[in-house]
Amino acid sequence: MFNLMSRKPVEMVAPENALPGRDQPIPTAKTHFVYDRPLTLDVPEGMEVAVFGMGCFWGVERMFWTLDGVWLTMVGYGAGYTPNPTYEEVCTGRTGHNELVRVVYDPAVISYDELLRVFWEGHDPTQGMRQGNDRGTQYRSGVYYVNDAQKAAAEASKDAFAPRLGAAGYGPVTTEIAEAGEFYMAEDYHQQYLAKNPNGYCGIGGTGVSCPIGTGA
């Protein structure tokens, strides 16, 4: 996200070649800059969690914190191998991690299908190991489910959206749908970055194709 058109690795590192990381979490923010709530992995009773990768996590997080029914958002790293990585380590391509946004939401106000629609329409899920000018394995499209219901919903939404993308001239969907593993919170300055820096870089852009999921269609 700092250096456009950077030539970062576009092949996943093998687990045995991943960086070793560290035992302790890296320091991060204590409070959500927008919501003024504790920035924690704890989930309040009645709330649920969704995890997405859509490219540079700065712009992705902003998409979700603006939604009614979202209680908390945070950016971090996951779907890789290195424990407690730093941003600089992730950028080497040697951790296997993706840039992720973890969303805590109230399912009585906003459904998981509605979050999936924002996910599919908010980026181009056909670009492989890149998103716009950001290239590398950390920018891959991904839905990381926390239960079987989310897995089924993610796969169904992909099946529904792919033909519409194809009809609009886009290639096959390259989105990774996988079980959510450990989520490592990113550094303080990454959290709610575009609220702190309103004119900051955001490389996220959708395809303009509407996704039928979450609309009642």
Coordinates of C-alpha atoms in Angstrom, one line a residue:
M1 CA 0.0 0.0 0.0
F2 CA 3.0 2.3 0.5
N3 CA 4.7 1.6 -2.8
L4 CA 2.3 1.3 -5.7
M5 CA 3.0 -1.5 -8.3
S6 CA 5.4 -3.1 -5.9
R7 CA 6.8 -6.4 -7.0
K8 CA 6.1 -8.5 -3.9
P9 CA 5.9 -12.3 -4.1
V10 CA 2.7 -13.6 -5.8
E11 CA 3.3 -17.2 -4.8
M12 CA 2.5 -18.4 -1.3
V13 CA 5.5 -19.2 0.8
A14 CA 5.8 -22.8 2.0
P15 CA 5.2 -23.3 5.7
E16 CA 8.7 -24.5 6.3
N17 CA 10.1 -21.4 4.7
A18 CA 7.9 -18.9 6.6
L19 CA 9.4 -16.4 9.1
P20 CA 9.5 -17.6 12.7
G21 CA 7.6 -14.7 14.2
R22 CA 7.4 -14.3 18.0
D23 CA 5.6 -15.6 21.0
Q24 CA 4.0 -12.4 22.1
P25 CA 1.5 -10.1 20.2
I26 CA 2.9 -6.9 18.8
P27 CA 1.6 -3.7 20.4
T28 CA -1.5 -2.1 19.0
A29 CA -4.2 0.5 19.8
K30 CA -6.3 0.1 22.9
T31 CA -9.3 2.0 21.7
H32 CA -11.2 2.1 18.4
F33 CA -10.6 5.5 16.9
V34 CA -14.1 5.8 15.4
Y35 CA -16.3 4.0 17.9
D36 CA -14.3 4.9 21.0
R37 CA -14.7 1.3 22.3
P38 CA -12.0 -1.0 23.6
L39 CA -10.2 -2.6 20.7
T40 CA -10.3 -6.2 21.7
L41 CA -10.8 -9.7 20.4
D42 CA -13.6 -10.3 22.9
V43 CA -17.1 -10.6 21.4
P44 CA -20.0 -9.2 23.3
E45 CA -22.9 -11.6 24.0
G46 CA -25.3 -11.7 21.0
M47 CA -22.7 -10.5 18.6
E48 CA -21.0 -12.5 15.8
V49 CA -17.7 -12.2 13.9
A50 CA -16.9 -12.0 10.2
V51 CA -13.4 -11.9 8.6
F52 CA -12.6 -10.7 5.1
G53 CA -9.5 -10.0 2.9
M54 CA -10.1 -7.6 0.1
G55 CA -6.7 -5.9 -0.6
C56 CA -5.3 -3.0 1.4
F57 CA -7.0 -3.2 4.8
W58 CA -7.1 0.5 5.3
G59 CA -9.9 1.0 2.8
V60 CA -11.6 -2.3 3.6
E61 CA -12.0 -1.4 7.3
R62 CA -13.7 1.9 6.4
M63 CA -16.3 0.1 4.3
F64 CA -17.4 -1.9 7.3
W65 CA -17.2 0.6 10.2
T66 CA -19.8 2.7 8.4
L67 CA -22.5 0.0 8.4
D68 CA -25.4 0.0 10.8
G69 CA -25.2 -3.1 13.0
V70 CA -21.4 -3.2 13.0
W71 CA -20.1 -3.0 16.6
L72 CA -16.3 -3.1 16.1
T73 CA -13.8 -3.4 13.3
M74 CA -10.1 -4.1 13.4
V75 CA -7.3 -4.8 10.9
G76 CA -4.8 -7.5 11.2
Y77 CA -3.1 -10.5 9.7
G78 CA -4.2 -14.1 9.2
A79 CA -4.5 -17.1 6.9
G80 CA -0.7 -17.6 7.0
Y81 CA 1.9 -19.2 9.1
T82 CA 4.1 -16.8 11.1
P83 CA 2.9 -16.1 14.7
N84 CA 2.4 -12.5 15.7
P85 CA 3.9 -11.0 12.5
T86 CA 4.8 -7.3 12.0
Y87 CA 3.6 -5.4 9.0
E88 CA 7.2 -5.3 7.6
E89 CA 7.3 -9.1 7.9
V90 CA 4.0 -9.6 6.1
C91 CA 5.2 -7.3 3.3
T92 CA 8.1 -9.7 2.5
G93 CA 5.6 -12.3 1.5
R94 CA 7.4 -14.8 3.8
T95 CA 4.6 -15.1 6.4
G96 CA 1.8 -16.3 4.2
H97 CA -0.6 -13.9 5.8
N98 CA -3.3 -11.9 4.2
E99 CA -4.3 -8.4 5.3
L100 CA -7.6 -8.9 7.0
V101 CA -10.5 -7.0 8.6
R102 CA -12.3 -8.6 11.5
V103 CA -15.9 -7.4 11.9
V104 CA -17.9 -7.8 15.1
Y105 CA -21.6 -7.3 14.2
D106 CA -25.1 -7.6 15.6
P107 CA -27.0 -10.2 13.5
A108 CA -30.3 -8.7 14.6
V109 CA -29.4 -5.5 12.7
I110 CA -27.2 -6.7 9.8
S111 CA -27.0 -10.2 8.4
Y112 CA -23.9 -12.1 7.4
D113 CA -25.3 -12.2 3.8
E114 CA -25.4 -8.4 3.8
L115 CA -21.8 -8.3 4.9
L116 CA -21.0 -10.7 2.1
R117 CA -22.6 -8.4 -0.4
V118 CA -20.4 -5.5 0.8
F119 CA -17.4 -7.9 0.5
W120 CA -18.2 -9.0 -3.1
E121 CA -19.2 -5.5 -4.4
G122 CA -16.4 -3.7 -2.6
H123 CA -13.4 -5.1 -4.5
D124 CA -12.5 -7.2 -7.6
P125 CA -12.5 -10.8 -6.6
T126 CA -10.9 -12.0 -9.9
Q127 CA -7.4 -10.6 -9.6
G128 CA -5.6 -13.4 -7.8
M129 CA -2.7 -12.2 -5.7
R130 CA -3.3 -8.5 -6.1
Q131 CA -5.9 -5.8 -5.8
G132 CA -5.6 -2.9 -8.1
N133 CA -2.0 -1.6 -7.9
D134 CA -1.2 -3.5 -4.8
R135 CA 0.5 -6.8 -5.7
G136 CA 1.4 -9.7 -3.4
T137 CA 0.0 -12.6 -1.5
Q138 CA -1.2 -10.2 1.3
Y139 CA -3.7 -8.6 -1.0
R140 CA -5.6 -11.7 -2.0
S141 CA -9.4 -11.9 -1.9
G142 CA -10.6 -14.1 0.9
V143 CA -13.6 -15.0 3.1
Y144 CA -12.6 -16.7 6.4
Y145 CA -15.6 -18.4 8.0
V146 CA -16.0 -19.1 11.7
N147 CA -18.7 -21.8 11.4
D148 CA -20.4 -24.0 8.9
A149 CA -23.2 -21.6 8.3
Q150 CA -20.8 -18.9 7.2
K151 CA -18.9 -21.4 5.0
A152 CA -22.1 -22.4 3.2
A153 CA -23.2 -18.7 2.8
A154 CA -19.8 -17.7 1.4
E155 CA -19.8 -20.6 -1.1
A156 CA -23.4 -19.9 -2.1
S157 CA -22.7 -16.2 -2.6
K158 CA -19.6 -17.0 -4.7
D159 CA -21.7 -19.3 -6.9
A160 CA -24.3 -16.6 -7.3
F161 CA -21.9 -13.7 -8.1
A162 CA -19.5 -15.5 -10.4
P163 CA -21.9 -15.7 -13.4
R164 CA -22.7 -12.0 -13.1
L165 CA -19.0 -11.1 -13.1
G166 CA -18.4 -13.4 -16.1
A167 CA -21.3 -11.7 -18.0
A168 CA -19.7 -8.4 -17.3
G169 CA -16.4 -9.5 -18.9
Y170 CA -14.5 -10.5 -15.7
G171 CA -12.5 -13.7 -15.3
P172 CA -13.0 -16.5 -12.8
V173 CA -13.4 -15.7 -9.1
T174 CA -10.1 -16.3 -7.3
T175 CA -11.4 -15.7 -3.8
E176 CA -10.1 -18.0 -1.1
I177 CA -12.8 -19.4 1.2
A178 CA -11.2 -21.0 4.2
E179 CA -11.7 -21.5 7.9
A180 CA -10.7 -18.5 10.0
G181 CA -7.6 -19.3 12.0
E182 CA -5.6 -17.1 14.4
F183 CA -6.1 -13.4 13.9
Y184 CA -3.1 -11.2 14.7
M185 CA -4.0 -7.5 15.2
A186 CA -2.0 -5.1 13.2
E187 CA 0.0 -2.2 14.6
D188 CA -1.6 0.9 16.2
Y189 CA -1.1 3.2 13.1
H190 CA -3.0 0.7 10.8
Q191 CA -6.1 0.6 13.0
Q192 CA -8.9 2.9 11.5
Y193 CA -6.1 4.4 9.4
L194 CA -8.5 6.4 7.0
A195 CA -10.3 7.9 10.0
K196 CA -7.0 9.2 11.3
N197 CA -5.8 10.1 7.8
P198 CA -8.9 11.0 5.7
N199 CA -6.8 11.8 2.6
G200 CA -4.7 8.6 2.9
Y201 CA -4.2 6.0 0.2
C202 CA -7.0 3.6 -0.5
G203 CA -6.5 1.1 -3.4
I204 CA -9.8 -0.6 -3.1
G205 CA -12.4 -0.4 -5.9
G206 CA -15.3 -2.6 -6.9
T207 CA -16.3 -3.9 -10.3
G208 CA -19.6 -2.1 -10.5
V209 CA -21.4 -5.5 -10.7
S210 CA -24.2 -6.1 -8.3
C211 CA -24.2 -9.1 -6.0
P212 CA -27.7 -10.7 -5.5
I213 CA -26.8 -11.9 -2.0
G214 CA -28.2 -9.9 0.9
T215 CA -30.7 -8.0 -1.3
G216 CA -33.6 -10.4 -1.1
A217 CA -33.0 -11.4 -4.8

